[in-house]
Amino acid sequence: MTLKAYQIEAGYSGELDVDRILHEIEFPRDTKILKNITLQINPLYTFQIDTLILTPTRAIILEIKKYSGTIQFDEAGGKTIKISNDGFVEKFDCVIHQLIRAKEGLRRWMELRNFNIHIDEILVMANQKTNLDSIPETVHMMYGKQLPRYISELPELNSSLSAQEIKSLASQIMKSQVTWNQTPLCVKYEINPMLLRNGVLCHSCNEVMYRTQGRKWHCAQCGKYGDHEVAHSLHDWFLLIKPTISNKECMDFLLLKSKFAASTTLRKSSLKRIGNPPASIYILNYKRDI
Ligand SMILES: [Zn+2]
């Protein structure tokens, strides 16, 4: 993911740190990793999952938090308390309750679709420097760096999904996100979108890439030629800013030279077009994105 490239110190950078750690883990074949999932049991019961790992024997829910300072869990009072290094106290809805609720939600959601696999939940502290006053009793909690070992040592389980079943489960989850009903990260973390760094950013060094004559994207900084950077940058838009993108927005966000370049980029993407040009807008096409 290229989000790190936007160089914003905010909570979601924790998700990126953990993404990187997940790459160190050797998951069973056919494992699928889904991000920022929102599912619904009924209109009044919606739950969100930061990262969902589907392996042949289990689903692992990661709730990822990046805190600085000291964290206290007040499970009985339903609050998580953050005390910054200079003594400033903030209270949040209990992250443990959130995670238990997501686990129970996922169990019911899968049961309704006849998927029956074990669910593990892990509260992940992405910041190694977070001080923890206590360890929660009801959920597993660890620092990001402990994840590879913990996950690789999870006990073997019998009941298992075939590759086809995992694919079907992942696809049903993605199709259930009928509309983009998540809060864009800029809203969630109160980031001004104007502060984001625009452009197609190099995955290796985060510099802005430019299109060469041969129409390949190239990073002058590290010399890398890009394949997936455009698609990732477009995906970042939806994650960060809003659920639709217009030709003009695409041109500005990716620092493209013309509306023509933007429309070519959008048409070549896997996004779904709504409406006719020049008024068309594009949305994520989940059926093709899985
Ligand atoms: Zn580069």
PDB file of C-alpha atoms and ligand atoms in Angstrom:
ATOM      1  CA  MET A   1       0.000   0.000   0.000  1.00  0.00           C
ATOM      2  CA  THR A   2       1.130   3.485  -0.684  1.00  0.00           C
ATOM      3  CA  LEU A   3      -0.746   5.276   2.066  1.00  0.00           C
ATOM      4  CA  LYS A   4       2.387   5.580   4.123  1.00  0.00           C
ATOM      5  CA  ALA A   5       3.665   7.770   1.392  1.00  0.00           C
ATOM      6  CA  TYR A   6       1.267  10.500   2.403  1.00  0.00           C
ATOM      7  CA  GLN A   7       3.409  10.983   5.442  1.00  0.00           C
ATOM      8  CA  ILE A   8       0.640  11.743   7.828  1.00  0.00           C
ATOM      9  CA  GLU A   9       1.069  10.789  11.420  1.00  0.00           C
ATOM     10  CA  ALA A  10      -2.328   9.339  12.177  1.00  0.00           C
ATOM     11  CA  GLY A  11      -3.944   6.233  13.476  1.00  0.00           C
ATOM     12  CA  TYR A  12      -4.174   4.437  10.208  1.00  0.00           C
ATOM     13  CA  SER A  13      -0.430   4.351   9.800  1.00  0.00           C
ATOM     14  CA  GLY A  14      -0.688   1.585  12.379  1.00  0.00           C
ATOM     15  CA  GLU A  15      -2.624  -0.474   9.872  1.00  0.00           C
ATOM     16  CA  LEU A  16       0.202   0.011   7.414  1.00  0.00           C
ATOM     17  CA  ASP A  17       2.844  -1.052   9.907  1.00  0.00           C
ATOM     18  CA  VAL A  18       0.860  -4.204  10.530  1.00  0.00           C
ATOM     19  CA  ASP A  19       0.399  -4.768   6.791  1.00  0.00           C
ATOM     20  CA  ARG A  20       4.122  -4.857   6.453  1.00  0.00           C
ATOM     21  CA  ILE A  21       4.453  -7.304   9.331  1.00  0.00           C
ATOM     22  CA  LEU A  22       1.798  -9.561   7.768  1.00  0.00           C
ATOM     23  CA  HIS A  23       4.045  -9.970   4.760  1.00  0.00           C
ATOM     24  CA  GLU A  24       6.575 -11.707   6.999  1.00  0.00           C
ATOM     25  CA  ILE A  25       4.119 -14.419   7.891  1.00  0.00           C
ATOM     26  CA  GLU A  26       3.913 -17.583   5.888  1.00  0.00           C
ATOM     27  CA  PHE A  27       0.181 -18.196   5.720  1.00  0.00           C
ATOM     28  CA  PRO A  28      -1.303 -21.435   4.421  1.00  0.00           C
ATOM     29  CA  ARG A  29      -1.963 -21.511   0.689  1.00  0.00           C
ATOM     30  CA  ASP A  30      -5.290 -19.983  -0.353  1.00  0.00           C
ATOM     31  CA  THR A  31      -5.304 -17.578   2.599  1.00  0.00           C
ATOM     32  CA  LYS A  32      -7.097 -14.314   1.892  1.00  0.00           C
ATOM     33  CA  ILE A  33      -6.520 -11.059   3.698  1.00  0.00           C
ATOM     34  CA  LEU A  34      -9.332  -8.507   3.585  1.00  0.00           C
ATOM     35  CA  LYS A  35      -9.075  -4.952   4.856  1.00  0.00           C
ATOM     36  CA  ASN A  36     -11.519  -2.446   6.265  1.00  0.00           C
ATOM     37  CA  ILE A  37     -14.539  -4.684   6.187  1.00  0.00           C
ATOM     38  CA  THR A  38     -17.989  -3.497   7.174  1.00  0.00           C
ATOM     39  CA  LEU A  39     -20.681  -6.149   7.520  1.00  0.00           C
ATOM     40  CA  GLN A  40     -24.257  -6.065   8.600  1.00  0.00           C
ATOM     41  CA  ILE A  41     -26.337  -8.617  10.482  1.00  0.00           C
ATOM     42  CA  ASN A  42     -29.348  -6.327  10.316  1.00  0.00           C
ATOM     43  CA  PRO A  43     -29.769  -2.584   9.736  1.00  0.00           C
ATOM     44  CA  LEU A  44     -29.150  -1.921  13.419  1.00  0.00           C
ATOM     45  CA  TYR A  45     -26.200  -4.263  13.772  1.00  0.00           C
ATOM     46  CA  THR A  46     -23.229  -3.254  11.671  1.00  0.00           C
ATOM     47  CA  PHE A  47     -19.660  -4.067  12.595  1.00  0.00           C
ATOM     48  CA  GLN A  48     -16.253  -3.201  11.209  1.00  0.00           C
ATOM     49  CA  ILE A  49     -13.066  -5.185  10.973  1.00  0.00           C
ATOM     50  CA  ASP A  50      -9.677  -3.569  10.285  1.00  0.00           C
ATOM     51  CA  THR A  51      -8.064  -6.700   8.902  1.00  0.00           C
ATOM     52  CA  LEU A  52      -9.626 -10.120   8.383  1.00  0.00           C
ATOM     53  CA  ILE A  53      -7.404 -13.076   7.586  1.00  0.00           C
ATOM     54  CA  LEU A  54      -9.181 -16.113   6.184  1.00  0.00           C
ATOM     55  CA  THR A  55      -7.164 -19.309   6.252  1.00  0.00           C
ATOM     56  CA  PRO A  56      -8.432 -22.842   5.587  1.00  0.00           C
ATOM     57  CA  THR A  57      -8.971 -23.444   9.304  1.00  0.00           C
ATOM     58  CA  ARG A  58      -9.677 -20.100  10.897  1.00  0.00           C
ATOM     59  CA  ALA A  59     -10.632 -16.485  10.567  1.00  0.00           C
ATOM     60  CA  ILE A  60      -8.366 -14.042  12.376  1.00  0.00           C
ATOM     61  CA  ILE A  61      -9.684 -10.585  13.174  1.00  0.00           C
ATOM     62  CA  LEU A  62      -7.094  -7.889  13.786  1.00  0.00           C
ATOM     63  CA  GLU A  63      -8.118  -4.683  15.508  1.00  0.00           C
ATOM     64  CA  ILE A  64      -5.162  -2.382  15.029  1.00  0.00           C
ATOM     65  CA  LYS A  65      -4.441   0.590  17.263  1.00  0.00           C
ATOM     66  CA  LYS A  66      -1.566   2.979  17.209  1.00  0.00           C
ATOM     67  CA  TYR A  67      -1.388   4.864  20.461  1.00  0.00           C
ATOM     68  CA  SER A  68       1.331   6.886  22.012  1.00  0.00           C
ATOM     69  CA  GLY A  69       1.554   7.260  25.763  1.00  0.00           C
ATOM     70  CA  THR A  70      -0.064   4.910  28.233  1.00  0.00           C
ATOM     71  CA  ILE A  71      -3.222   2.881  27.703  1.00  0.00           C
ATOM     72  CA  GLN A  72      -5.581   1.619  30.363  1.00  0.00           C
ATOM     73  CA  PHE A  73      -8.439  -0.751  29.710  1.00  0.00           C
ATOM     74  CA  ASP A  74     -11.519  -0.145  31.803  1.00  0.00           C
ATOM     75  CA  GLU A  75     -13.524  -3.122  30.623  1.00  0.00           C
ATOM     76  CA  ALA A  76     -16.213  -2.779  33.269  1.00  0.00           C
ATOM     77  CA  GLY A  77     -16.685   0.893  32.539  1.00  0.00           C
ATOM     78  CA  GLY A  78     -16.612   0.290  28.784  1.00  0.00           C
ATOM     79  CA  LYS A  79     -13.807   2.751  28.183  1.00  0.00           C
ATOM     80  CA  THR A  80     -10.260   2.739  26.908  1.00  0.00           C
ATOM     81  CA  ILE A  81      -8.221   5.486  28.480  1.00  0.00           C
ATOM     82  CA  LYS A  82      -5.216   7.075  26.847  1.00  0.00           C
ATOM     83  CA  ILE A  83      -2.806   9.143  28.891  1.00  0.00           C
ATOM     84  CA  SER A  84      -0.354  11.068  26.760  1.00  0.00           C
ATOM     85  CA  ASN A  85       3.233  11.532  27.885  1.00  0.00           C
ATOM     86  CA  ASP A  86       2.437  15.026  29.096  1.00  0.00           C
ATOM     87  CA  GLY A  87      -0.463  13.769  31.196  1.00  0.00           C
ATOM     88  CA  PHE A  88      -3.382  14.578  28.901  1.00  0.00           C
ATOM     89  CA  VAL A  89      -6.204  12.059  29.426  1.00  0.00           C
ATOM     90  CA  GLU A  90      -8.580  10.923  26.663  1.00  0.00           C
ATOM     91  CA  LYS A  91     -11.339   8.324  26.905  1.00  0.00           C
ATOM     92  CA  PHE A  92     -12.590   6.228  24.003  1.00  0.00           C
ATOM     93  CA  ASP A  93     -15.236   3.568  23.573  1.00  0.00           C
ATOM     94  CA  CYS A  94     -13.681   0.377  24.820  1.00  0.00           C
ATOM     95  CA  VAL A  95     -11.621  -1.226  22.053  1.00  0.00           C
ATOM     96  CA  ILE A  96     -12.035  -4.612  23.689  1.00  0.00           C
ATOM     97  CA  HIS A  97     -15.811  -4.369  23.439  1.00  0.00           C
ATOM     98  CA  GLN A  98     -15.451  -3.334  19.792  1.00  0.00           C
ATOM     99  CA  LEU A  99     -13.369  -6.374  19.056  1.00  0.00           C
ATOM    100  CA  ILE A 100     -15.648  -8.805  20.881  1.00  0.00           C
ATOM    101  CA  ARG A 101     -18.613  -7.302  19.086  1.00  0.00           C
ATOM    102  CA  ALA A 102     -16.871  -7.727  15.711  1.00  0.00           C
ATOM    103  CA  LYS A 103     -16.027 -11.354  16.539  1.00  0.00           C
ATOM    104  CA  GLU A 104     -19.593 -12.153  17.553  1.00  0.00           C
ATOM    105  CA  GLY A 105     -20.886 -10.291  14.489  1.00  0.00           C
ATOM    106  CA  LEU A 106     -18.630 -12.247  12.159  1.00  0.00           C
ATOM    107  CA  ARG A 107     -19.597 -15.544  13.774  1.00  0.00           C
ATOM    108  CA  ARG A 108     -23.286 -14.820  13.216  1.00  0.00           C
ATOM    109  CA  TRP A 109     -22.727 -13.456   9.723  1.00  0.00           C
ATOM    110  CA  MET A 110     -20.848 -16.598   8.664  1.00  0.00           C
ATOM    111  CA  GLU A 111     -23.314 -18.913  10.396  1.00  0.00           C
ATOM    112  CA  LEU A 112     -26.154 -17.398   8.378  1.00  0.00           C
ATOM    113  CA  ARG A 113     -24.214 -18.400   5.254  1.00  0.00           C
ATOM    114  CA  ASN A 114     -23.229 -21.851   6.517  1.00  0.00           C
ATOM    115  CA  PHE A 115     -19.568 -21.109   7.058  1.00  0.00           C
ATOM    116  CA  ASN A 116     -18.357 -22.567  10.272  1.00  0.00           C
ATOM    117  CA  ILE A 117     -14.764 -21.824  11.130  1.00  0.00           C
ATOM    118  CA  HIS A 118     -12.947 -20.933  14.283  1.00  0.00           C
ATOM    119  CA  ILE A 119     -12.438 -17.205  14.885  1.00  0.00           C
ATOM    120  CA  ASP A 120      -9.418 -15.718  16.655  1.00  0.00           C
ATOM    121  CA  GLU A 121      -9.346 -12.072  17.599  1.00  0.00           C
ATOM    122  CA  ILE A 122      -6.239 -10.041  18.261  1.00  0.00           C
ATOM    123  CA  LEU A 123      -5.927  -6.504  19.491  1.00  0.00           C
ATOM    124  CA  VAL A 124      -2.736  -5.252  17.884  1.00  0.00           C
ATOM    125  CA  MET A 125      -0.718  -2.385  19.285  1.00  0.00           C
ATOM    126  CA  ALA A 126       1.065  -1.079  16.234  1.00  0.00           C
ATOM    127  CA  ASN A 127       3.285   1.214  18.253  1.00  0.00           C
ATOM    128  CA  GLN A 128       5.951  -0.690  20.103  1.00  0.00           C
ATOM    129  CA  LYS A 129       6.334   2.230  22.471  1.00  0.00           C
ATOM    130  CA  THR A 130       2.772   2.214  23.763  1.00  0.00           C
ATOM    131  CA  ASN A 131       2.812   1.616  27.504  1.00  0.00           C
ATOM    132  CA  LEU A 132       0.184  -0.809  28.667  1.00  0.00           C
ATOM    133  CA  ASP A 133      -1.081  -0.492  32.180  1.00  0.00           C
ATOM    134  CA  SER A 134      -2.761  -3.856  32.112  1.00  0.00           C
ATOM    135  CA  ILE A 135      -3.380  -6.764  29.779  1.00  0.00           C
ATOM    136  CA  PRO A 136      -7.009  -7.311  28.788  1.00  0.00           C
ATOM    137  CA  GLU A 137      -8.508 -10.517  30.092  1.00  0.00           C
ATOM    138  CA  THR A 138     -11.086 -11.144  27.411  1.00  0.00           C
ATOM    139  CA  VAL A 139      -9.135 -10.755  24.170  1.00  0.00           C
ATOM    140  CA  HIS A 140      -5.648 -11.504  22.924  1.00  0.00           C
ATOM    141  CA  MET A 141      -3.497  -8.447  22.752  1.00  0.00           C
ATOM    142  CA  MET A 142       0.034  -7.973  21.515  1.00  0.00           C
ATOM    143  CA  TYR A 143       2.432  -5.629  19.826  1.00  0.00           C
ATOM    144  CA  GLY A 144       2.617  -5.800  16.040  1.00  0.00           C
ATOM    145  CA  LYS A 145       6.047  -7.365  16.097  1.00  0.00           C
ATOM    146  CA  GLN A 146       4.767 -10.317  18.091  1.00  0.00           C
ATOM    147  CA  LEU A 147       2.187 -11.185  15.449  1.00  0.00           C
ATOM    148  CA  PRO A 148       4.256 -13.442  13.157  1.00  0.00           C
ATOM    149  CA  ARG A 149       5.270 -15.720  15.988  1.00  0.00           C
ATOM    150  CA  TYR A 150       1.833 -15.748  17.595  1.00  0.00           C
ATOM    151  CA  ILE A 151       0.036 -16.516  14.358  1.00  0.00           C
ATOM    152  CA  SER A 152       2.492 -19.204  13.283  1.00  0.00           C
ATOM    153  CA  GLU A 153       2.106 -20.901  16.662  1.00  0.00           C
ATOM    154  CA  LEU A 154      -1.691 -20.937  16.732  1.00  0.00           C
ATOM    155  CA  PRO A 155      -2.835 -24.504  17.395  1.00  0.00           C
ATOM    156  CA  GLU A 156      -3.681 -26.697  14.445  1.00  0.00           C
ATOM    157  CA  LEU A 157      -7.389 -27.074  13.820  1.00  0.00           C
ATOM    158  CA  ASN A 158      -9.301 -29.728  11.967  1.00  0.00           C
ATOM    159  CA  SER A 159     -12.390 -28.244  10.423  1.00  0.00           C
ATOM    160  CA  SER A 160     -11.266 -26.682   7.241  1.00  0.00           C
ATOM    161  CA  LEU A 161     -12.421 -24.771   4.222  1.00  0.00           C
ATOM    162  CA  SER A 162     -11.409 -25.725   0.722  1.00  0.00           C
ATOM    163  CA  ALA A 163      -9.716 -23.181  -1.519  1.00  0.00           C
ATOM    164  CA  GLN A 164     -13.053 -22.781  -3.283  1.00  0.00           C
ATOM    165  CA  GLU A 165     -14.883 -22.169  -0.016  1.00  0.00           C
ATOM    166  CA  ILE A 166     -12.390 -19.531   1.122  1.00  0.00           C
ATOM    167  CA  LYS A 167     -12.771 -17.811  -2.211  1.00  0.00           C
ATOM    168  CA  SER A 168     -16.533 -17.953  -1.929  1.00  0.00           C
ATOM    169  CA  LEU A 169     -16.506 -16.631   1.643  1.00  0.00           C
ATOM    170  CA  ALA A 170     -14.161 -13.756   0.723  1.00  0.00           C
ATOM    171  CA  SER A 171     -16.229 -12.927  -2.303  1.00  0.00           C
ATOM    172  CA  GLN A 172     -19.483 -12.953  -0.313  1.00  0.00           C
ATOM    173  CA  ILE A 173     -17.924 -10.640   2.245  1.00  0.00           C
ATOM    174  CA  MET A 174     -16.800  -8.216  -0.446  1.00  0.00           C
ATOM    175  CA  LYS A 175     -20.148  -8.341  -2.252  1.00  0.00           C
ATOM    176  CA  SER A 176     -21.902  -7.575   1.000  1.00  0.00           C
ATOM    177  CA  GLN A 177     -20.185  -4.210   1.059  1.00  0.00           C
ATOM    178  CA  VAL A 178     -22.885  -3.101  -1.341  1.00  0.00           C
ATOM    179  CA  THR A 179     -22.153   0.518  -0.847  1.00  0.00           C
ATOM    180  CA  TRP A 180     -19.049   2.135   0.489  1.00  0.00           C
ATOM    181  CA  ASN A 181     -20.348   2.539   3.966  1.00  0.00           C
ATOM    182  CA  GLN A 182     -17.092   3.189   5.705  1.00  0.00           C
ATOM    183  CA  THR A 183     -15.931   6.507   6.907  1.00  0.00           C
ATOM    184  CA  PRO A 184     -13.083   7.711   4.693  1.00  0.00           C
ATOM    185  CA  LEU A 185      -9.891   7.872   6.715  1.00  0.00           C
ATOM    186  CA  CYS A 186      -9.534  11.631   6.252  1.00  0.00           C
ATOM    187  CA  VAL A 187     -12.877  12.039   7.971  1.00  0.00           C
ATOM    188  CA  LYS A 188     -12.198   9.380  10.595  1.00  0.00           C
ATOM    189  CA  TYR A 189      -8.849  10.864  11.561  1.00  0.00           C
ATOM    190  CA  GLU A 190      -9.705  14.510  10.852  1.00  0.00           C
ATOM    191  CA  ILE A 191      -7.048  14.948   8.226  1.00  0.00           C
ATOM    192  CA  ASN A 192      -7.431  17.779   5.764  1.00  0.00           C
ATOM    193  CA  PRO A 193      -7.318  16.131   2.292  1.00  0.00           C
ATOM    194  CA  MET A 194      -5.444  19.199   1.075  1.00  0.00           C
ATOM    195  CA  LEU A 195      -2.500  18.041   3.181  1.00  0.00           C
ATOM    196  CA  LEU A 196      -2.222  14.756   1.336  1.00  0.00           C
ATOM    197  CA  ARG A 197       0.621  14.318  -1.037  1.00  0.00           C
ATOM    198  CA  ASN A 198      -0.794  13.876  -4.517  1.00  0.00           C
ATOM    199  CA  GLY A 199       0.618  11.922  -7.404  1.00  0.00           C
ATOM    200  CA  VAL A 200       1.288   8.312  -8.318  1.00  0.00           C
ATOM    201  CA  LEU A 201       3.709   7.418  -5.565  1.00  0.00           C
ATOM    202  CA  CYS A 202       6.524   4.913  -5.839  1.00  0.00           C
ATOM    203  CA  HIS A 203       6.065   1.879  -3.590  1.00  0.00           C
ATOM    204  CA  SER A 204       9.768   1.688  -2.913  1.00  0.00           C
ATOM    205  CA  CYS A 205      10.673   5.238  -2.019  1.00  0.00           C
ATOM    206  CA  ASN A 206       7.384   7.219  -1.922  1.00  0.00           C
ATOM    207  CA  GLU A 207       8.494   9.720  -4.520  1.00  0.00           C
ATOM    208  CA  VAL A 208       6.111  10.891  -7.221  1.00  0.00           C
ATOM    209  CA  MET A 209       6.402   8.791 -10.373  1.00  0.00           C
ATOM    210  CA  TYR A 210       6.085  10.156 -13.886  1.00  0.00           C
ATOM    211  CA  ARG A 211       4.921   8.585 -17.051  1.00  0.00           C
ATOM    212  CA  THR A 212       7.658   8.014 -19.576  1.00  0.00           C
ATOM    213  CA  GLN A 213       7.344   8.113 -23.315  1.00  0.00           C
ATOM    214  CA  GLY A 214       6.784   4.417 -23.454  1.00  0.00           C
ATOM    215  CA  ARG A 215       3.820   5.122 -21.143  1.00  0.00           C
ATOM    216  CA  LYS A 216       5.387   3.265 -18.249  1.00  0.00           C
ATOM    217  CA  TRP A 217       5.452   4.920 -14.862  1.00  0.00           C
ATOM    218  CA  HIS A 218       8.937   5.623 -13.694  1.00  0.00           C
ATOM    219  CA  CYS A 219      10.484   6.791 -10.432  1.00  0.00           C
ATOM    220  CA  ALA A 220      13.388   9.104 -11.054  1.00  0.00           C
ATOM    221  CA  GLN A 221      14.472   8.790  -7.432  1.00  0.00           C
ATOM    222  CA  CYS A 222      15.073   5.053  -7.282  1.00  0.00           C
ATOM    223  CA  GLY A 223      14.817   4.075 -10.928  1.00  0.00           C
ATOM    224  CA  LYS A 224      11.889   1.726 -10.433  1.00  0.00           C
ATOM    225  CA  TYR A 225       9.254   1.188 -13.118  1.00  0.00           C
ATOM    226  CA  GLY A 226       5.752   0.887 -11.736  1.00  0.00           C
ATOM    227  CA  ASP A 227       3.075  -1.673 -12.539  1.00  0.00           C
ATOM    228  CA  HIS A 228       0.504  -1.431  -9.809  1.00  0.00           C
ATOM    229  CA  GLU A 229       1.093   2.046  -8.436  1.00  0.00           C
ATOM    230  CA  VAL A 230      -1.710   3.691 -10.410  1.00  0.00           C
ATOM    231  CA  ALA A 231      -4.291   1.177  -9.234  1.00  0.00           C
ATOM    232  CA  HIS A 232      -3.072   1.535  -5.653  1.00  0.00           C
ATOM    233  CA  SER A 233      -3.166   5.306  -5.782  1.00  0.00           C
ATOM    234  CA  LEU A 234      -6.744   5.177  -7.043  1.00  0.00           C
ATOM    235  CA  HIS A 235      -7.618   2.766  -4.279  1.00  0.00           C
ATOM    236  CA  ASP A 236      -6.079   5.159  -1.771  1.00  0.00           C
ATOM    237  CA  TRP A 237      -8.488   7.844  -2.935  1.00  0.00           C
ATOM    238  CA  PHE A 238     -11.476   5.729  -1.882  1.00  0.00           C
ATOM    239  CA  LEU A 239      -9.905   4.740   1.388  1.00  0.00           C
ATOM    240  CA  LEU A 240      -8.888   8.284   2.233  1.00  0.00           C
ATOM    241  CA  ILE A 241     -11.230  10.750   0.683  1.00  0.00           C
ATOM    242  CA  LYS A 242     -14.614   9.680  -0.630  1.00  0.00           C
ATOM    243  CA  PRO A 243     -16.552   6.894  -2.334  1.00  0.00           C
ATOM    244  CA  THR A 244     -16.614   8.423  -5.826  1.00  0.00           C
ATOM    245  CA  ILE A 245     -14.020   9.937  -8.118  1.00  0.00           C
ATOM    246  CA  SER A 246     -14.570  12.183 -11.131  1.00  0.00           C
ATOM    247  CA  ASN A 247     -12.286  12.794 -14.070  1.00  0.00           C
ATOM    248  CA  LYS A 248     -11.139  16.138 -12.648  1.00  0.00           C
ATOM    249  CA  GLU A 249     -10.547  14.656  -9.184  1.00  0.00           C
ATOM    250  CA  CYS A 250      -8.493  11.859 -10.705  1.00  0.00           C
ATOM    251  CA  MET A 251      -6.443  14.342 -12.705  1.00  0.00           C
ATOM    252  CA  ASP A 252      -5.666  16.408  -9.617  1.00  0.00           C
ATOM    253  CA  PHE A 253      -5.108  13.492  -7.251  1.00  0.00           C
ATOM    254  CA  LEU A 254      -2.728  11.611  -9.533  1.00  0.00           C
ATOM    255  CA  LEU A 255      -1.131  14.813 -10.916  1.00  0.00           C
ATOM    256  CA  LEU A 256      -2.038  13.804 -14.467  1.00  0.00           C
ATOM    257  CA  LYS A 257      -1.367  16.248 -17.253  1.00  0.00           C
ATOM    258  CA  SER A 258      -4.773  16.308 -18.921  1.00  0.00           C
ATOM    259  CA  LYS A 259      -8.399  15.299 -18.622  1.00  0.00           C
ATOM    260  CA  PHE A 260      -7.702  12.923 -21.450  1.00  0.00           C
ATOM    261  CA  ALA A 261      -4.989  11.176 -19.429  1.00  0.00           C
ATOM    262  CA  ALA A 262      -7.394  10.958 -16.484  1.00  0.00           C
ATOM    263  CA  SER A 263     -10.174   9.455 -18.542  1.00  0.00           C
ATOM    264  CA  THR A 264      -7.793   6.901 -20.044  1.00  0.00           C
ATOM    265  CA  THR A 265      -6.531   6.021 -16.569  1.00  0.00           C
ATOM    266  CA  LEU A 266     -10.052   5.646 -15.198  1.00  0.00           C
ATOM    267  CA  ARG A 267     -11.265   3.576 -18.129  1.00  0.00           C
ATOM    268  CA  LYS A 268      -8.293   1.240 -17.828  1.00  0.00           C
ATOM    269  CA  SER A 269      -8.843   0.794 -14.098  1.00  0.00           C
ATOM    270  CA  SER A 270     -11.144  -1.805 -12.593  1.00  0.00           C
ATOM    271  CA  LEU A 271     -13.438   0.952 -11.286  1.00  0.00           C
ATOM    272  CA  LYS A 272     -17.078   0.941 -12.212  1.00  0.00           C
ATOM    273  CA  ARG A 273     -18.402   3.850 -14.242  1.00  0.00           C
ATOM    274  CA  ILE A 274     -21.712   5.446 -13.370  1.00  0.00           C
ATOM    275  CA  GLY A 275     -23.394   7.877 -15.754  1.00  0.00           C
ATOM    276  CA  ASN A 276     -22.249   9.045 -19.162  1.00  0.00           C
ATOM    277  CA  PRO A 277     -19.334  11.304 -19.994  1.00  0.00           C
ATOM    278  CA  PRO A 278     -18.583  14.071 -19.282  1.00  0.00           C
ATOM    279  CA  ALA A 279     -20.646  13.753 -16.118  1.00  0.00           C
ATOM    280  CA  SER A 280     -19.621  10.210 -15.266  1.00  0.00           C
ATOM    281  CA  ILE A 281     -18.134   9.297 -11.939  1.00  0.00           C
ATOM    282  CA  TYR A 282     -16.377   6.127 -10.890  1.00  0.00           C
ATOM    283  CA  ILE A 283     -16.798   3.896  -7.853  1.00  0.00           C
ATOM    284  CA  LEU A 284     -14.999   0.819  -6.590  1.00  0.00           C
ATOM    285  CA  ASN A 285     -16.125  -2.342  -8.264  1.00  0.00           C
ATOM    286  CA  TYR A 286     -15.965  -4.942  -5.532  1.00  0.00           C
ATOM    287  CA  LYS A 287     -16.876  -7.826  -7.755  1.00  0.00           C
ATOM    288  CA  ARG A 288     -13.761  -7.232  -9.797  1.00  0.00           C
ATOM    289  CA  ASP A 289     -11.532  -6.056  -7.005  1.00  0.00           C
ATOM    290  CA  ILE A 290     -11.516  -9.283  -5.088  1.00  0.00           C
TER     291      ILE A 290
HETATM  292 ZN    ZN B   1      11.153   5.200  -6.092  1.00  0.00          ZN
END
